[in-house]
Structures are given as structure tokens and as C-alpha cells.
């Protein structure tokens, strides 16, 4: 983050080649370098950028160990370019299990955050192939406290709210959101920003996997819901400037989190029927 409280994010809306991690790593490196040259303080990759979403039949061969080549690449580039990298997600082997894992590297190349996707996308059978995580992720992202959501997580307001209550000023959303539901994507990103008074940086893929087209439309949204920058449907690097002073001023005028009544909510949850 710059001394004026501005964080410049480079959202890498990448067209991933299905099941070709070598080619995708080469492309990601080129795009990360371009974002760094454009002045980004932090770059952000989409979900499963190195394989596409998601290779069921080749899962065992394409999932990487925790010290795999994709992570090594991100660590090396972060250190070389003195750039924080929100590394989207990488299919990761943990013992006999495979997880959809977000990784974050500091400008020194250090792994500073890791998150296994909590909400598996059952319509694509992600829940049948991948082990869901059980912990939230909140970390320092270039001087701004950031929480992490992977794709389907965006539909669960509870997760975003818990991250905001943990101090998140920014939500990093990495996705492979389909084009046919792209309007949901935009609305949900804005809703998560408005209801929690946080910035949201949401990067989507734009490739095709098993006839499902990721929709692009990456966007950055202010805590008041204003779209600060938005991408089209094709591969591009979207640059957005987040200004902490804007969030501070908004919360001075109105801060709904201060008016929450959690003790009442707990009682309502106990009395509500389970569907």
C-alpha cells in the first residue's frame, strides 16, 4: 500500500487451457509481469488458474503437492518483482485428499496465507471429488486486512460477514463463475461489499472447460457498492485503486456493524425450522 493509503490491485482475468498446467504457468507469469509493470501493488489470479475448473478425470495427476510447481512459481515471482500475489486457487494434495486451495505470497516470496474452499460447488460435483476446508482466512494484503472467498463461497453471506467481523477491509474473491450466471456474480459482489462496508476485488476466469464458459466480468467494488473497475468477457488485466480513506469516511457516517444484535440472532436461529 502506498503512503496515501491507496492499494493498486491487478486482477488477472485469465483464459486457462484445460488440464495444461505448464502452459498456464507460462501464461500466468507473462500476465503477472505485465501487471507489475503497470504498477500493481498486489496481483490476483482466478480460481484453478493452472488447470481450469475442474479436471475430474485427471484430478490425481494434476493436483500438486504443497511444494508444487505452481506455488514455486508464485513465490519466485513475488520475491523477484517485490509484489504481493493472491494466487487464486490450486488443486492441492493433502495426504490422500485433494483440496481447492487459495495461496497468498508476500513481496518477499513468503507464503503468508492459505485457505481450502469451504463451500464445494455440488452442481459440478466438486463436493464428491474435493475435500472442503473448515477454516476462514483473513490476512494482511499489502497493508490492508483481507478475507478470502473462492467462487461459490460468494453466495454465502455468513462467510463474508464473519470475515468482516474479523476485521477484513477487503474481500478477495477468486472464481470460475459461468457466463450464464454473470448477472448473479455482479450483484453478489456488490451486495457483499455494501452489507459489510468492505472493498471487494473479484477476479473471474474467462476460459471454457467441458462446455462451461467462465464469464469474465472481473470487477472491483467500493464499500458503498460503486464499481471502481470492470472487465469485459475476454482475457485482460484489470487495474483498480482502493483508497482506505473512502471506507473510513463511509463508516464515520454510518456503521451498521455497530448496530448488530447477535444475541437476538442466536435465538432466532434456534427457533427457525431447518430446511
Coordinates of C-alpha atoms in Angstrom, one line a residue:
X1 CA 0.0 0.0 0.0
X2 CA 1.2 3.5 -0.8
X3 CA 1.7 6.1 1.9
X4 CA -1.5 7.8 0.9
X5 CA -3.5 4.7 1.8
X6 CA -4.0 3.5 -1.8
X7 CA -3.7 -0.1 -2.8
X8 CA -3.5 -0.8 -6.5
X9 CA -4.7 -4.3 -7.4
X10 CA -4.1 -6.0 -10.7
X11 CA -6.9 -8.5 -11.4
X12 CA -5.7 -11.1 -13.9
X13 CA -8.7 -12.3 -15.8
X14 CA -7.1 -15.4 -17.4
X15 CA -8.2 -17.8 -20.1
X16 CA -6.8 -21.1 -18.7
X17 CA -6.1 -24.0 -21.0
X18 CA -7.9 -27.1 -19.6
X19 CA -5.5 -29.6 -18.0
X20 CA -2.3 -27.9 -19.2
X21 CA -0.6 -26.6 -16.1
X22 CA 2.7 -25.9 -17.9
X23 CA 1.1 -23.7 -20.5
X24 CA -1.0 -22.0 -17.9
X25 CA 2.0 -21.3 -15.6
X26 CA 3.8 -19.7 -18.6
X27 CA 0.8 -17.5 -19.4
X28 CA 0.3 -16.6 -15.7
X29 CA 4.0 -15.5 -15.5
X30 CA 3.6 -13.2 -18.5
X31 CA 0.4 -11.6 -17.1
X32 CA 1.8 -11.2 -13.6
X33 CA 4.9 -9.4 -15.1
X34 CA 2.6 -7.1 -17.1
X35 CA 0.6 -6.2 -14.1
X36 CA 3.7 -5.4 -12.1
X37 CA 5.0 -3.2 -14.9
X38 CA 1.6 -1.4 -14.9
X39 CA 2.2 -0.5 -11.2
X40 CA 0.2 -3.1 -9.3
X41 CA 1.0 -3.5 -5.6
X42 CA -0.9 -6.7 -5.5
X43 CA -2.0 -9.1 -8.2
X44 CA -4.8 -11.6 -8.0
X45 CA -5.4 -14.8 -10.1
X46 CA -8.7 -16.6 -10.6
X47 CA -9.7 -20.0 -9.1
X48 CA -7.9 -23.1 -10.5
X49 CA -6.0 -20.9 -13.0
X50 CA -3.4 -23.6 -13.7
X51 CA -5.8 -26.4 -14.6
X52 CA -9.3 -25.0 -15.3
X53 CA -12.4 -25.9 -13.3
X54 CA -12.1 -28.7 -12.8
X55 CA -10.4 -31.9 -14.1
X56 CA -12.3 -34.7 -12.5
X57 CA -10.8 -37.5 -14.6
X58 CA -7.2 -36.2 -14.2
X59 CA -7.5 -35.0 -10.7
X60 CA -5.0 -37.3 -9.2
X61 CA -2.3 -36.5 -11.8
X62 CA -2.9 -32.7 -11.9
X63 CA -3.3 -32.0 -8.2
X64 CA 0.0 -30.7 -6.9
X65 CA 1.8 -31.3 -3.6
X66 CA 2.1 -28.4 -1.2
X67 CA 5.5 -27.6 -2.6
X68 CA 4.4 -28.0 -6.2
X69 CA 5.5 -26.1 -9.3
X70 CA 2.6 -23.6 -9.4
X71 CA 3.3 -22.5 -5.8
X72 CA 7.1 -22.3 -6.5
X73 CA 6.3 -20.0 -9.5
X74 CA 4.2 -17.6 -7.5
X75 CA 6.7 -17.5 -4.6
X76 CA 9.6 -16.8 -7.1
X77 CA 7.7 -14.0 -8.9
X78 CA 6.5 -12.4 -5.7
X79 CA 10.1 -12.1 -4.5
X80 CA 11.6 -11.1 -7.8
X81 CA 9.0 -8.4 -8.5
X82 CA 8.6 -7.3 -4.9
X83 CA 4.9 -7.9 -5.4
X84 CA 2.2 -9.5 -3.2
X85 CA 0.3 -12.3 -5.1
X86 CA -3.1 -13.6 -4.3
X87 CA -2.6 -16.8 -6.1
X88 CA -6.2 -17.7 -6.9
X89 CA -6.5 -21.4 -6.1
X90 CA -4.5 -24.5 -6.9
X91 CA -5.7 -28.1 -6.6
X92 CA -3.6 -29.4 -3.8
X93 CA -2.8 -32.9 -2.4
X94 CA -3.0 -33.1 1.3
X95 CA -2.2 -36.8 2.1
X96 CA -4.8 -38.9 0.3
X97 CA -7.2 -35.9 -0.1
X98 CA -7.3 -33.1 -2.7
X99 CA -8.4 -29.6 -1.8
X100 CA -9.2 -26.4 -3.7
X101 CA -6.6 -24.2 -2.1
X102 CA -6.0 -20.4 -2.2
X103 CA -2.5 -19.2 -1.5
X104 CA -1.1 -15.8 -0.8
X105 CA 2.6 -14.7 -1.1
X106 CA 4.2 -11.5 0.2
X107 CA 6.6 -9.4 -1.7
X108 CA 9.4 -11.4 -0.1
X109 CA 8.1 -14.6 -1.6
X110 CA 6.8 -15.9 1.7
X111 CA 3.6 -17.9 1.9
X112 CA 1.5 -15.8 4.3
X113 CA -1.9 -17.3 3.9
X114 CA -3.7 -20.4 2.7
X115 CA -7.3 -21.3 2.5
X116 CA -9.2 -24.5 1.5
X117 CA -12.5 -23.7 -0.1
X118 CA -15.3 -24.2 2.4
X119 CA -18.3 -24.4 0.0
X120 CA -17.9 -27.0 -2.7
X121 CA -20.0 -26.5 -5.8
X122 CA -22.3 -29.5 -5.7
X123 CA -23.9 -28.9 -9.1
X124 CA -20.5 -29.7 -10.7
X125 CA -19.8 -32.5 -8.1
X126 CA -16.9 -30.6 -6.6
X127 CA -18.1 -31.9 -3.2
X128 CA -17.7 -35.5 -4.5
X129 CA -14.1 -35.0 -5.6
X130 CA -12.6 -32.4 -3.3
X131 CA -12.2 -32.1 0.4
X132 CA -13.9 -29.0 1.8
X133 CA -12.0 -26.8 4.3
X134 CA -13.2 -25.8 7.7
X135 CA -11.4 -22.6 8.5
X136 CA -11.7 -18.9 7.4
X137 CA -8.7 -17.0 6.0
X138 CA -8.0 -13.4 7.0
X139 CA -4.6 -11.9 6.2
X140 CA -2.6 -8.8 5.6
X141 CA -2.7 -7.9 1.8
X142 CA -0.3 -5.1 1.1
X143 CA -1.3 -3.2 4.2
X144 CA -5.0 -3.9 4.0
X145 CA -6.7 -6.6 6.1
X146 CA -8.3 -9.1 3.6
X147 CA -10.6 -12.0 3.8
X148 CA -10.8 -14.8 1.1
X149 CA -13.7 -16.3 -0.8
X150 CA -13.5 -18.8 -3.6
X151 CA -16.2 -18.7 -6.2
X152 CA -19.3 -20.5 -4.7
X153 CA -18.4 -19.0 -1.3
X154 CA -19.6 -15.7 -2.6
X155 CA -23.2 -17.0 -2.3
X156 CA -22.9 -17.5 1.4
X157 CA -23.3 -14.1 3.2
X158 CA -22.4 -15.7 6.5
X159 CA -18.8 -16.3 5.5
X160 CA -18.3 -12.8 4.2
X161 CA -19.9 -11.3 7.4
X162 CA -17.6 -13.4 9.7
X163 CA -14.6 -12.2 7.8
X164 CA -15.8 -8.6 8.2
X165 CA -16.2 -9.2 11.9
X166 CA -12.6 -10.5 12.0
X167 CA -11.5 -7.1 10.7
X168 CA -11.5 -7.6 6.9
X169 CA -11.4 -4.3 5.0
X170 CA -11.2 -6.1 1.7
X171 CA -12.6 -9.4 0.3
X172 CA -10.5 -11.2 -2.3
X173 CA -12.8 -13.3 -4.4
X174 CA -11.2 -15.7 -6.9
X175 CA -13.6 -17.6 -9.2
X176 CA -14.5 -19.6 -12.3
X177 CA -18.1 -18.2 -12.5
X178 CA -20.1 -19.3 -15.6
X179 CA -21.2 -16.7 -18.1
X180 CA -24.8 -17.8 -17.9
X181 CA -25.0 -16.6 -14.3
X182 CA -22.8 -13.5 -14.7
X183 CA -25.5 -11.1 -13.5
X184 CA -25.6 -13.0 -10.2
X185 CA -21.9 -12.5 -10.0
X186 CA -22.1 -8.8 -10.3
X187 CA -25.0 -8.4 -7.9
X188 CA -23.5 -10.7 -5.2
X189 CA -20.1 -8.9 -5.4
X190 CA -21.8 -5.6 -4.8
X191 CA -24.0 -7.0 -2.1
X192 CA -21.1 -8.4 -0.1
X193 CA -19.4 -5.0 -0.4
X194 CA -22.4 -3.0 0.7
X195 CA -23.6 -5.2 3.6
X196 CA -20.1 -5.4 5.1
X197 CA -18.8 -2.0 4.1
X198 CA -15.7 -3.5 2.6
X199 CA -13.9 -3.3 -0.7
X200 CA -14.3 -6.4 -2.9
X201 CA -11.8 -7.4 -5.5
X202 CA -13.4 -10.2 -7.6
X203 CA -11.4 -11.9 -10.3
X204 CA -13.0 -14.4 -12.7
X205 CA -11.7 -16.7 -15.3
X206 CA -12.7 -16.5 -19.0
X207 CA -11.9 -19.9 -20.3
X208 CA -14.0 -22.9 -21.2
X209 CA -14.0 -26.3 -19.6
X210 CA -16.3 -29.2 -20.6
X211 CA -18.5 -26.8 -22.5
X212 CA -18.9 -24.5 -19.4
X213 CA -17.7 -21.0 -20.3
X214 CA -16.4 -18.8 -17.4
X215 CA -17.8 -15.4 -17.9
X216 CA -15.1 -12.9 -17.2
X217 CA -16.6 -9.7 -15.8
X218 CA -14.0 -9.3 -13.1
X219 CA -14.7 -6.2 -11.0
X220 CA -13.5 -4.2 -8.0
X221 CA -16.2 -2.6 -5.8
X222 CA -16.1 0.1 -3.1
X223 CA -17.6 -0.3 0.3
X224 CA -20.6 1.8 -0.9
X225 CA -21.2 -0.6 -3.8
X226 CA -19.7 1.6 -6.5
X227 CA -18.0 -0.3 -9.3
X228 CA -14.5 1.0 -9.4
X229 CA -13.3 -1.0 -12.4
X230 CA -14.9 -3.8 -14.5
X231 CA -13.5 -6.2 -17.2
X232 CA -15.2 -7.5 -20.3
X233 CA -15.5 -11.1 -21.3
X234 CA -12.0 -11.8 -22.7
X235 CA -8.6 -12.1 -21.2
X236 CA -7.3 -8.9 -19.7
X237 CA -5.5 -7.3 -16.7
X238 CA -7.9 -5.0 -14.8
X239 CA -6.3 -2.4 -12.6
X240 CA -8.2 -0.9 -9.6
X241 CA -7.2 1.6 -6.9
X242 CA -8.6 1.1 -3.5
X243 CA -8.5 4.1 -1.1
X244 CA -8.8 3.4 2.6
X245 CA -9.9 6.9 3.3
X246 CA -13.1 6.3 1.4
X247 CA -14.0 3.4 3.7
X248 CA -13.1 5.3 6.8
X249 CA -15.3 8.2 5.7
X250 CA -18.3 5.9 5.0
X251 CA -18.1 4.2 8.3
X252 CA -18.0 7.5 10.1
X253 CA -21.3 8.4 8.5
X254 CA -23.0 5.0 9.1
X255 CA -21.7 1.7 10.5
X256 CA -24.4 -1.0 10.6
X257 CA -22.0 -3.5 12.2
X258 CA -22.1 -1.4 15.4
X259 CA -25.9 -1.8 15.5
X260 CA -25.9 -5.6 15.2
X261 CA -27.8 -7.6 17.8
X262 CA -26.1 -11.0 17.8
X263 CA -27.8 -12.3 21.0
X264 CA -31.1 -11.9 19.3
X265 CA -29.9 -13.5 16.1
X266 CA -28.8 -16.6 18.0
X267 CA -32.3 -17.1 19.5
X268 CA -33.9 -16.6 16.1
X269 CA -31.6 -19.2 14.6
X270 CA -32.5 -21.8 17.3
X271 CA -36.2 -21.2 16.7
X272 CA -36.1 -21.3 12.9
X273 CA -37.1 -24.6 11.2
X274 CA -34.3 -26.4 9.5
X275 CA -34.9 -26.8 5.8

